[in-house]
PDB file of C-alpha atoms and ligand atoms in Angstrom:
ATOM      1  CA  UNK A 673     195.718 115.786  54.866  1.00  0.00           C
ATOM      2  CA  UNK A 674     197.859 115.511  58.033  1.00  0.00           C
ATOM      3  CA  UNK A 675     198.852 112.013  59.070  1.00  0.00           C
ATOM      4  CA  UNK A 676     197.561 111.071  62.540  1.00  0.00           C
ATOM      5  CA  UNK A 677     200.061 109.641  65.005  1.00  0.00           C
ATOM      6  CA  UNK A 678     197.478 107.150  66.295  1.00  0.00           C
ATOM      7  CA  UNK A 679     195.002 104.949  64.462  1.00  0.00           C
ATOM      8  CA  UNK A 680     192.846 103.968  67.461  1.00  0.00           C
ATOM      9  CA  UNK A 681     192.446 106.023  70.625  1.00  0.00           C
ATOM     10  CA  UNK A 682     190.387 106.009  73.784  1.00  0.00           C
ATOM     11  CA  UNK A 683     189.321 109.479  74.903  1.00  0.00           C
ATOM     12  CA  UNK A 684     188.352 109.921  78.555  1.00  0.00           C
ATOM     13  CA  UNK A 685     186.065 112.877  79.159  1.00  0.00           C
ATOM     14  CA  UNK A 686     185.153 113.741  82.709  1.00  0.00           C
ATOM     15  CA  UNK A 687     181.570 114.796  83.307  1.00  0.00           C
ATOM     16  CA  UNK A 688     182.830 118.221  84.377  1.00  0.00           C
ATOM     17  CA  UNK A 689     184.013 118.873  80.835  1.00  0.00           C
ATOM     18  CA  UNK A 690     180.370 118.879  79.707  1.00  0.00           C
ATOM     19  CA  UNK A 691     179.114 121.483  82.151  1.00  0.00           C
ATOM     20  CA  UNK A 692     181.714 124.177  81.385  1.00  0.00           C
ATOM     21  CA  UNK A 693     181.190 127.284  83.503  1.00  0.00           C
ATOM     22  CA  UNK A 694     177.705 126.149  84.544  1.00  0.00           C
ATOM     23  CA  UNK A 695     179.381 124.052  87.264  1.00  0.00           C
ATOM     24  CA  UNK A 696     176.678 121.391  86.956  1.00  0.00           C
ATOM     25  CA  UNK A 697     174.613 119.678  84.259  1.00  0.00           C
ATOM     26  CA  UNK A 698     175.228 119.836  80.517  1.00  0.00           C
ATOM     27  CA  UNK A 699     176.066 122.855  78.350  1.00  0.00           C
ATOM     28  CA  UNK A 700     174.788 122.287  74.770  1.00  0.00           C
ATOM     29  CA  UNK A 701     177.380 124.714  73.375  1.00  0.00           C
ATOM     30  CA  UNK A 702     180.221 122.665  74.807  1.00  0.00           C
ATOM     31  CA  UNK A 703     178.689 119.511  73.353  1.00  0.00           C
ATOM     32  CA  UNK A 704     178.443 121.124  69.957  1.00  0.00           C
ATOM     33  CA  UNK A 705     182.044 122.380  69.998  1.00  0.00           C
ATOM     34  CA  UNK A 706     183.227 118.956  71.058  1.00  0.00           C
ATOM     35  CA  UNK A 707     181.245 117.288  68.264  1.00  0.00           C
ATOM     36  CA  UNK A 708     182.856 119.584  65.691  1.00  0.00           C
ATOM     37  CA  UNK A 709     186.320 118.675  66.966  1.00  0.00           C
ATOM     38  CA  UNK A 710     185.564 114.960  66.911  1.00  0.00           C
ATOM     39  CA  UNK A 711     184.197 115.249  63.369  1.00  0.00           C
ATOM     40  CA  UNK A 712     187.537 116.628  62.149  1.00  0.00           C
ATOM     41  CA  UNK A 713     189.435 113.839  63.876  1.00  0.00           C
ATOM     42  CA  UNK A 714     187.151 111.228  62.371  1.00  0.00           C
ATOM     43  CA  UNK A 715     187.829 112.585  58.895  1.00  0.00           C
ATOM     44  CA  UNK A 716     191.518 111.734  59.471  1.00  0.00           C
ATOM     45  CA  UNK A 717     190.494 108.072  59.734  1.00  0.00           C
ATOM     46  CA  UNK A 718     191.118 107.803  63.467  1.00  0.00           C
ATOM     47  CA  UNK A 719     189.040 105.215  65.340  1.00  0.00           C
ATOM     48  CA  UNK A 720     187.765 106.573  68.622  1.00  0.00           C
ATOM     49  CA  UNK A 721     186.188 105.185  71.766  1.00  0.00           C
ATOM     50  CA  UNK A 722     184.955 107.698  74.352  1.00  0.00           C
ATOM     51  CA  UNK A 723     184.527 106.920  78.036  1.00  0.00           C
ATOM     52  CA  UNK A 724     182.353 109.558  79.644  1.00  0.00           C
ATOM     53  CA  UNK A 725     182.235 110.385  83.348  1.00  0.00           C
ATOM     54  CA  UNK A 726     179.291 111.540  85.417  1.00  0.00           C
ATOM     55  CA  UNK A 727     180.697 114.022  87.924  1.00  0.00           C
ATOM     56  CA  UNK A 728     178.674 116.911  86.462  1.00  0.00           C
ATOM     57  CA  UNK A 729     175.526 115.125  87.660  1.00  0.00           C
ATOM     58  CA  UNK A 730     176.320 112.769  90.530  1.00  0.00           C
ATOM     59  CA  UNK A 731     179.277 111.093  92.214  1.00  0.00           C
ATOM     60  CA  UNK A 732     178.910 108.074  94.470  1.00  0.00           C
ATOM     61  CA  UNK A 733     181.486 109.309  96.987  1.00  0.00           C
ATOM     62  CA  UNK A 734     179.585 112.590  97.351  1.00  0.00           C
ATOM     63  CA  UNK A 735     176.364 110.700  98.111  1.00  0.00           C
ATOM     64  CA  UNK A 736     178.198 108.451 100.567  1.00  0.00           C
ATOM     65  CA  UNK A 737     179.705 111.507 102.298  1.00  0.00           C
ATOM     66  CA  UNK A 738     176.156 112.693 102.958  1.00  0.00           C
ATOM     67  CA  UNK A 739     175.157 109.387 104.533  1.00  0.00           C
ATOM     68  CA  UNK A 740     173.980 107.304 101.558  1.00  0.00           C
ATOM     69  CA  UNK A 741     175.030 103.714 101.213  1.00  0.00           C
ATOM     70  CA  UNK A 742     177.968 103.747  98.752  1.00  0.00           C
ATOM     71  CA  UNK A 743     176.653 100.982  96.480  1.00  0.00           C
ATOM     72  CA  UNK A 744     173.344 102.589  95.395  1.00  0.00           C
ATOM     73  CA  UNK A 745     175.124 105.962  95.279  1.00  0.00           C
ATOM     74  CA  UNK A 746     177.646 104.514  92.829  1.00  0.00           C
ATOM     75  CA  UNK A 747     174.870 103.048  90.677  1.00  0.00           C
ATOM     76  CA  UNK A 748     173.376 106.542  90.545  1.00  0.00           C
ATOM     77  CA  UNK A 749     176.778 107.814  89.413  1.00  0.00           C
ATOM     78  CA  UNK A 750     176.912 105.161  86.684  1.00  0.00           C
ATOM     79  CA  UNK A 751     173.441 106.174  85.533  1.00  0.00           C
ATOM     80  CA  UNK A 752     174.641 109.784  85.363  1.00  0.00           C
ATOM     81  CA  UNK A 753     177.264 108.656  82.849  1.00  0.00           C
ATOM     82  CA  UNK A 754     174.482 107.132  80.718  1.00  0.00           C
ATOM     83  CA  UNK A 755     172.692 110.501  80.668  1.00  0.00           C
ATOM     84  CA  UNK A 756     175.927 112.159  79.524  1.00  0.00           C
ATOM     85  CA  UNK A 757     176.508 109.452  76.903  1.00  0.00           C
ATOM     86  CA  UNK A 758     173.087 110.096  75.373  1.00  0.00           C
ATOM     87  CA  UNK A 759     173.748 113.837  75.307  1.00  0.00           C
ATOM     88  CA  UNK A 760     177.069 113.209  73.558  1.00  0.00           C
ATOM     89  CA  UNK A 761     175.460 110.835  71.074  1.00  0.00           C
ATOM     90  CA  UNK A 762     172.775 113.376  70.241  1.00  0.00           C
ATOM     91  CA  UNK A 763     175.327 116.141  69.618  1.00  0.00           C
ATOM     92  CA  UNK A 764     177.634 113.855  67.615  1.00  0.00           C
ATOM     93  CA  UNK A 765     174.874 112.500  65.396  1.00  0.00           C
ATOM     94  CA  UNK A 766     173.536 116.003  64.723  1.00  0.00           C
ATOM     95  CA  UNK A 767     177.024 116.838  63.449  1.00  0.00           C
ATOM     96  CA  UNK A 768     177.032 113.854  61.115  1.00  0.00           C
ATOM     97  CA  UNK A 769     179.142 111.513  63.248  1.00  0.00           C
ATOM     98  CA  UNK A 770     178.005 107.898  63.345  1.00  0.00           C
ATOM     99  CA  UNK A 771     177.956 106.621  66.914  1.00  0.00           C
ATOM    100  CA  UNK A 772     176.992 103.748  69.140  1.00  0.00           C
ATOM    101  CA  UNK A 773     176.422 103.974  72.859  1.00  0.00           C
ATOM    102  CA  UNK A 774     177.500 100.830  74.691  1.00  0.00           C
ATOM    103  CA  UNK A 775     176.697 100.496  78.366  1.00  0.00           C
ATOM    104  CA  UNK A 776     178.189  98.363  81.113  1.00  0.00           C
ATOM    105  CA  UNK A 777     174.749  98.406  82.779  1.00  0.00           C
ATOM    106  CA  UNK A 778     171.883  96.936  80.779  1.00  0.00           C
ATOM    107  CA  UNK A 779     169.507  99.601  79.551  1.00  0.00           C
ATOM    108  CA  UNK A 780     168.491  98.189  76.194  1.00  0.00           C
ATOM    109  CA  UNK A 781     166.080 100.906  75.105  1.00  0.00           C
ATOM    110  CA  UNK A 782     168.884 103.439  74.844  1.00  0.00           C
ATOM    111  CA  UNK A 783     172.211 101.616  74.624  1.00  0.00           C
ATOM    112  CA  UNK A 784     173.732  98.368  73.429  1.00  0.00           C
ATOM    113  CA  UNK A 785     175.267  96.172  76.091  1.00  0.00           C
ATOM    114  CA  UNK A 786     179.063  96.514  76.157  1.00  0.00           C
ATOM    115  CA  UNK A 787     180.667  93.596  74.308  1.00  0.00           C
ATOM    116  CA  UNK A 788     184.353  94.095  73.574  1.00  0.00           C
ATOM    117  CA  UNK A 789     184.453  92.363  70.208  1.00  0.00           C
ATOM    118  CA  UNK A 790     181.385  94.229  69.074  1.00  0.00           C
ATOM    119  CA  UNK A 791     182.888  97.532  70.167  1.00  0.00           C
ATOM    120  CA  UNK A 792     185.938  96.804  67.994  1.00  0.00           C
ATOM    121  CA  UNK A 793     183.696  96.012  65.036  1.00  0.00           C
ATOM    122  CA  UNK A 794     181.922  99.371  65.424  1.00  0.00           C
ATOM    123  CA  UNK A 795     185.304 101.116  65.498  1.00  0.00           C
ATOM    124  CA  UNK A 796     186.427  99.342  62.342  1.00  0.00           C
ATOM    125  CA  UNK A 797     183.253 100.577  60.649  1.00  0.00           C
ATOM    126  CA  UNK A 798     184.157 104.160  61.560  1.00  0.00           C
ATOM    127  CA  UNK A 799     181.649 104.663  64.367  1.00  0.00           C
ATOM    128  CA  UNK A 800     182.553 106.602  67.472  1.00  0.00           C
ATOM    129  CA  UNK A 801     181.795 104.255  70.354  1.00  0.00           C
ATOM    130  CA  UNK A 802     180.570 106.047  73.471  1.00  0.00           C
ATOM    131  CA  UNK A 803     181.126 103.866  76.504  1.00  0.00           C
ATOM    132  CA  UNK A 804     178.704 104.456  79.358  1.00  0.00           C
ATOM    133  CA  UNK A 805     178.188 103.224  82.930  1.00  0.00           C
ATOM    134  CA  UNK A 806     181.885 102.906  83.732  1.00  0.00           C
ATOM    135  CA  UNK A 807     182.915  99.354  84.541  1.00  0.00           C
ATOM    136  CA  UNK A 808     179.389  98.454  85.693  1.00  0.00           C
ATOM    137  CA  UNK A 809     180.640  97.946  89.247  1.00  0.00           C
ATOM    138  CA  UNK A 810     180.362 100.153  92.324  1.00  0.00           C
ATOM    139  CA  UNK A 811     183.582 101.339  94.010  1.00  0.00           C
ATOM    140  CA  UNK A 812     185.219 102.025  90.657  1.00  0.00           C
ATOM    141  CA  UNK A 813     185.643 105.227  88.642  1.00  0.00           C
ATOM    142  CA  UNK A 814     185.283 106.086  85.006  1.00  0.00           C
ATOM    143  CA  UNK A 815     189.067 106.572  84.929  1.00  0.00           C
ATOM    144  CA  UNK A 816     189.400 102.874  85.693  1.00  0.00           C
ATOM    145  CA  UNK A 817     186.773 102.170  83.022  1.00  0.00           C
ATOM    146  CA  UNK A 818     188.826 104.241  80.559  1.00  0.00           C
ATOM    147  CA  UNK A 819     192.008 102.293  81.340  1.00  0.00           C
ATOM    148  CA  UNK A 820     190.170  98.987  81.068  1.00  0.00           C
ATOM    149  CA  UNK A 821     188.386  99.799  77.827  1.00  0.00           C
ATOM    150  CA  UNK A 822     191.531 101.280  76.247  1.00  0.00           C
ATOM    151  CA  UNK A 823     193.288  97.965  76.866  1.00  0.00           C
ATOM    152  CA  UNK A 824     190.305  95.867  75.757  1.00  0.00           C
ATOM    153  CA  UNK A 825     189.704  97.662  72.453  1.00  0.00           C
ATOM    154  CA  UNK A 826     193.413  97.717  71.626  1.00  0.00           C
ATOM    155  CA  UNK A 827     193.779 101.504  71.702  1.00  0.00           C
ATOM    156  CA  UNK A 828     197.314 102.772  71.134  1.00  0.00           C
ATOM    157  CA  UNK A 829     196.859 105.539  73.676  1.00  0.00           C
ATOM    158  CA  UNK A 830     194.562 106.718  76.420  1.00  0.00           C
ATOM    159  CA  UNK A 831     193.826 110.432  76.071  1.00  0.00           C
ATOM    160  CA  UNK A 832     192.741 111.948  79.344  1.00  0.00           C
ATOM    161  CA  UNK A 833     191.080 115.296  78.731  1.00  0.00           C
ATOM    162  CA  UNK A 834     191.170 117.712  81.657  1.00  0.00           C
ATOM    163  CA  UNK A 835     190.751 121.398  82.424  1.00  0.00           C
ATOM    164  CA  UNK A 836     194.475 121.981  83.040  1.00  0.00           C
ATOM    165  CA  UNK A 837     197.477 121.651  80.701  1.00  0.00           C
ATOM    166  CA  UNK A 838     198.876 118.391  82.111  1.00  0.00           C
ATOM    167  CA  UNK A 839     200.104 116.777  85.309  1.00  0.00           C
ATOM    168  CA  UNK A 840     201.654 119.116  87.884  1.00  0.00           C
ATOM    169  CA  UNK A 841     203.668 118.534  91.041  1.00  0.00           C
ATOM    170  CA  UNK A 842     200.980 120.429  92.950  1.00  0.00           C
ATOM    171  CA  UNK A 843     197.518 121.786  92.189  1.00  0.00           C
ATOM    172  CA  UNK A 844     198.094 124.523  89.552  1.00  0.00           C
ATOM    173  CA  UNK A 845     194.814 126.223  90.464  1.00  0.00           C
ATOM    174  CA  UNK A 846     195.911 126.711  94.091  1.00  0.00           C
ATOM    175  CA  UNK A 847     199.705 127.052  93.670  1.00  0.00           C
ATOM    176  CA  UNK A 848     201.161 129.596  91.252  1.00  0.00           C
ATOM    177  CA  UNK A 849     204.595 127.957  91.190  1.00  0.00           C
ATOM    178  CA  UNK A 850     203.275 124.493  90.283  1.00  0.00           C
ATOM    179  CA  UNK A 851     205.538 122.724  87.771  1.00  0.00           C
ATOM    180  CA  UNK A 852     204.103 120.705  84.899  1.00  0.00           C
ATOM    181  CA  UNK A 853     205.712 117.418  83.880  1.00  0.00           C
ATOM    182  CA  UNK A 854     206.151 116.710  80.184  1.00  0.00           C
ATOM    183  CA  UNK A 855     206.825 113.018  80.864  1.00  0.00           C
ATOM    184  CA  UNK A 856     206.133 110.783  83.821  1.00  0.00           C
ATOM    185  CA  UNK A 857     206.139 107.120  84.783  1.00  0.00           C
ATOM    186  CA  UNK A 858     203.059 105.435  86.224  1.00  0.00           C
ATOM    187  CA  UNK A 859     205.209 104.302  89.119  1.00  0.00           C
ATOM    188  CA  UNK A 860     206.002 107.926  89.968  1.00  0.00           C
ATOM    189  CA  UNK A 861     202.323 108.842  89.783  1.00  0.00           C
ATOM    190  CA  UNK A 862     201.684 106.190  92.426  1.00  0.00           C
ATOM    191  CA  UNK A 863     204.749 106.950  94.581  1.00  0.00           C
ATOM    192  CA  UNK A 864     204.219 110.714  94.607  1.00  0.00           C
ATOM    193  CA  UNK A 865     200.435 110.359  94.901  1.00  0.00           C
ATOM    194  CA  UNK A 866     199.981 112.757  91.988  1.00  0.00           C
ATOM    195  CA  UNK A 867     196.363 113.651  91.275  1.00  0.00           C
ATOM    196  CA  UNK A 868     196.188 112.153  87.814  1.00  0.00           C
ATOM    197  CA  UNK A 869     193.792 109.297  88.272  1.00  0.00           C
ATOM    198  CA  UNK A 870     193.064 106.818  91.038  1.00  0.00           C
ATOM    199  CA  UNK A 871     195.473 104.027  91.924  1.00  0.00           C
ATOM    200  CA  UNK A 872     193.338 101.271  90.341  1.00  0.00           C
ATOM    201  CA  UNK A 873     193.276 103.038  86.982  1.00  0.00           C
ATOM    202  CA  UNK A 874     196.996 103.872  87.199  1.00  0.00           C
ATOM    203  CA  UNK A 875     198.004 100.300  88.076  1.00  0.00           C
ATOM    204  CA  UNK A 876     195.920  98.871  85.261  1.00  0.00           C
ATOM    205  CA  UNK A 877     197.660 101.091  82.711  1.00  0.00           C
ATOM    206  CA  UNK A 878     201.059 100.376  84.242  1.00  0.00           C
ATOM    207  CA  UNK A 879     200.596  96.600  84.248  1.00  0.00           C
ATOM    208  CA  UNK A 880     199.368  96.575  80.654  1.00  0.00           C
ATOM    209  CA  UNK A 881     201.775  99.120  79.123  1.00  0.00           C
ATOM    210  CA  UNK A 882     198.987 101.491  78.145  1.00  0.00           C
ATOM    211  CA  UNK A 883     200.473 104.967  77.624  1.00  0.00           C
ATOM    212  CA  UNK A 884     198.406 108.016  78.470  1.00  0.00           C
ATOM    213  CA  UNK A 885     198.490 111.696  77.573  1.00  0.00           C
ATOM    214  CA  UNK A 886     196.903 114.130  80.024  1.00  0.00           C
ATOM    215  CA  UNK A 887     196.022 117.376  78.260  1.00  0.00           C
ATOM    216  CA  UNK A 888     193.821 120.450  78.367  1.00  0.00           C
ATOM    217  CA  UNK A 889     190.689 120.082  76.300  1.00  0.00           C
ATOM    218  CA  UNK A 890     189.220 123.474  77.112  1.00  0.00           C
ATOM    219  CA  UNK A 891     191.579 124.807  74.420  1.00  0.00           C
ATOM    220  CA  UNK A 892     189.880 124.249  71.074  1.00  0.00           C
ATOM    221  CA  UNK A 893     191.763 121.971  68.696  1.00  0.00           C
ATOM    222  CA  UNK A 894     193.832 120.268  71.399  1.00  0.00           C
ATOM    223  CA  UNK A 895     192.316 116.814  70.903  1.00  0.00           C
ATOM    224  CA  UNK A 896     193.372 116.929  67.268  1.00  0.00           C
ATOM    225  CA  UNK A 897     196.836 118.249  68.169  1.00  0.00           C
ATOM    226  CA  UNK A 898     197.424 115.328  70.513  1.00  0.00           C
ATOM    227  CA  UNK A 899     196.254 112.848  67.899  1.00  0.00           C
ATOM    228  CA  UNK A 900     198.543 114.391  65.279  1.00  0.00           C
ATOM    229  CA  UNK A 901     201.450 113.861  67.658  1.00  0.00           C
ATOM    230  CA  UNK A 902     202.066 117.458  68.764  1.00  0.00           C
ATOM    231  CA  UNK A 903     203.858 117.518  72.067  1.00  0.00           C
ATOM    232  CA  UNK A 904     201.307 118.994  74.422  1.00  0.00           C
ATOM    233  CA  UNK A 905     200.275 117.851  77.896  1.00  0.00           C
ATOM    234  CA  UNK A 906     201.983 115.150  79.950  1.00  0.00           C
ATOM    235  CA  UNK A 907     202.878 111.750  78.546  1.00  0.00           C
ATOM    236  CA  UNK A 908     202.651 109.000  81.158  1.00  0.00           C
ATOM    237  CA  UNK A 909     204.216 105.625  80.395  1.00  0.00           C
ATOM    238  CA  UNK A 910     205.529 102.557  82.153  1.00  0.00           C
ATOM    239  CA  UNK A 911     209.022 103.128  80.741  1.00  0.00           C
ATOM    240  CA  UNK A 912     212.099 104.467  82.452  1.00  0.00           C
ATOM    241  CA  UNK A 913     213.305 107.786  81.109  1.00  0.00           C
ATOM    242  CA  UNK A 914     215.666 110.529  82.158  1.00  0.00           C
TER     243      UNK A 914
HETATM  244  N1  UDP B1472     181.002 104.782  88.933  1.00  0.00           N
HETATM  245  C1  UDP B1472     181.028 103.512  89.447  1.00  0.00           C
HETATM  246  N2  UDP B1472     181.708 102.522  88.806  1.00  0.00           N
HETATM  247  C2  UDP B1472     182.393 102.752  87.658  1.00  0.00           C
HETATM  248  C3  UDP B1472     182.425 104.055  87.150  1.00  0.00           C
HETATM  249  C4  UDP B1472     181.727 105.049  87.793  1.00  0.00           C
HETATM  250  O1  UDP B1472     180.413 103.265  90.489  1.00  0.00           O
HETATM  251  O2  UDP B1472     182.999 101.807  87.108  1.00  0.00           O
HETATM  252  C5  UDP B1472     180.190 105.831  89.567  1.00  0.00           C
HETATM  253  C6  UDP B1472     180.859 106.488  90.774  1.00  0.00           C
HETATM  254  O3  UDP B1472     179.873 106.769  91.726  1.00  0.00           O
HETATM  255  C7  UDP B1472     181.398 107.779  90.190  1.00  0.00           C
HETATM  256  C8  UDP B1472     180.320 108.131  89.194  1.00  0.00           C
HETATM  257  O4  UDP B1472     179.918 106.878  88.657  1.00  0.00           O
HETATM  258  O5  UDP B1472     181.545 108.787  91.181  1.00  0.00           O
HETATM  259  C9  UDP B1472     180.732 109.063  88.088  1.00  0.00           C
HETATM  260  O6  UDP B1472     181.993 108.664  87.566  1.00  0.00           O
HETATM  261  P1  UDP B1472     183.325 109.537  87.785  1.00  0.00           P
HETATM  262  O7  UDP B1472     183.315 110.138  89.148  1.00  0.00           O
HETATM  263  O8  UDP B1472     184.467 108.691  87.414  1.00  0.00           O
HETATM  264  O9  UDP B1472     183.102 110.680  86.698  1.00  0.00           O
HETATM  265  P2  UDP B1472     184.045 111.907  86.289  1.00  0.00           P
HETATM  266  O10 UDP B1472     184.823 112.333  87.495  1.00  0.00           O
HETATM  267  O11 UDP B1472     184.960 111.407  85.225  1.00  0.00           O
HETATM  268  O12 UDP B1472     183.094 112.919  85.768  1.00  0.00           O
END
């Protein structure tokens, strides 16, 4: 059996990953494919926390742009992440993966409240911990929640799954000549205003030496490749490098 490079990881999945080509909502086929990938990774003995976004259902900023008050709009966004978390849990469990959903907002009928020490205990027991409702606070993103939870649970790496191969100097969808970085520093992400994640999430990782790999998860098997240490995507660290 291949030896994983990491023992404990935090995987950040944006809500958009779940809708695939539908553009909105949840595609059961994507969930199923994802569950099969996670099952393989679990069999390698890797402990995994998953922070799920909500952008496939609702984003607070989008509501605010249409005139809503930002705070209730953000709570709606957080609730969207709970819907996604339950969909993930359902798909994972049907594929024989033991899971727990832990939520930063209290919704006891469907999820445990998030308690860091308890989350670690679940991980030690081999359960995939699905972390819902972001940080529980408006004006934040699930990227910030991913950075925070990665640090809290003692993950060795934050894996940010996206629809493109890594971090580029300009939007690769719009610009054909966009160049992908293989390595980057958090400071450069901030200075160059690269669209990796928001400044709060970036600073949190930078200040707490939490490395991150940004990679394409629409290519089957990529999550496992990253965990086995294959050099794909962009590695972002706090370190200086040439
Ligand atoms: N959200 C929030 N606080 C958090 C995390 C998320 O208010 O700590 C809300 C916010 O409105 C956000 C929405 O939940 O737009 C969905 O999260 P996000 O946009 O990060 O999801 P993704 O882009 O990863 O799908």
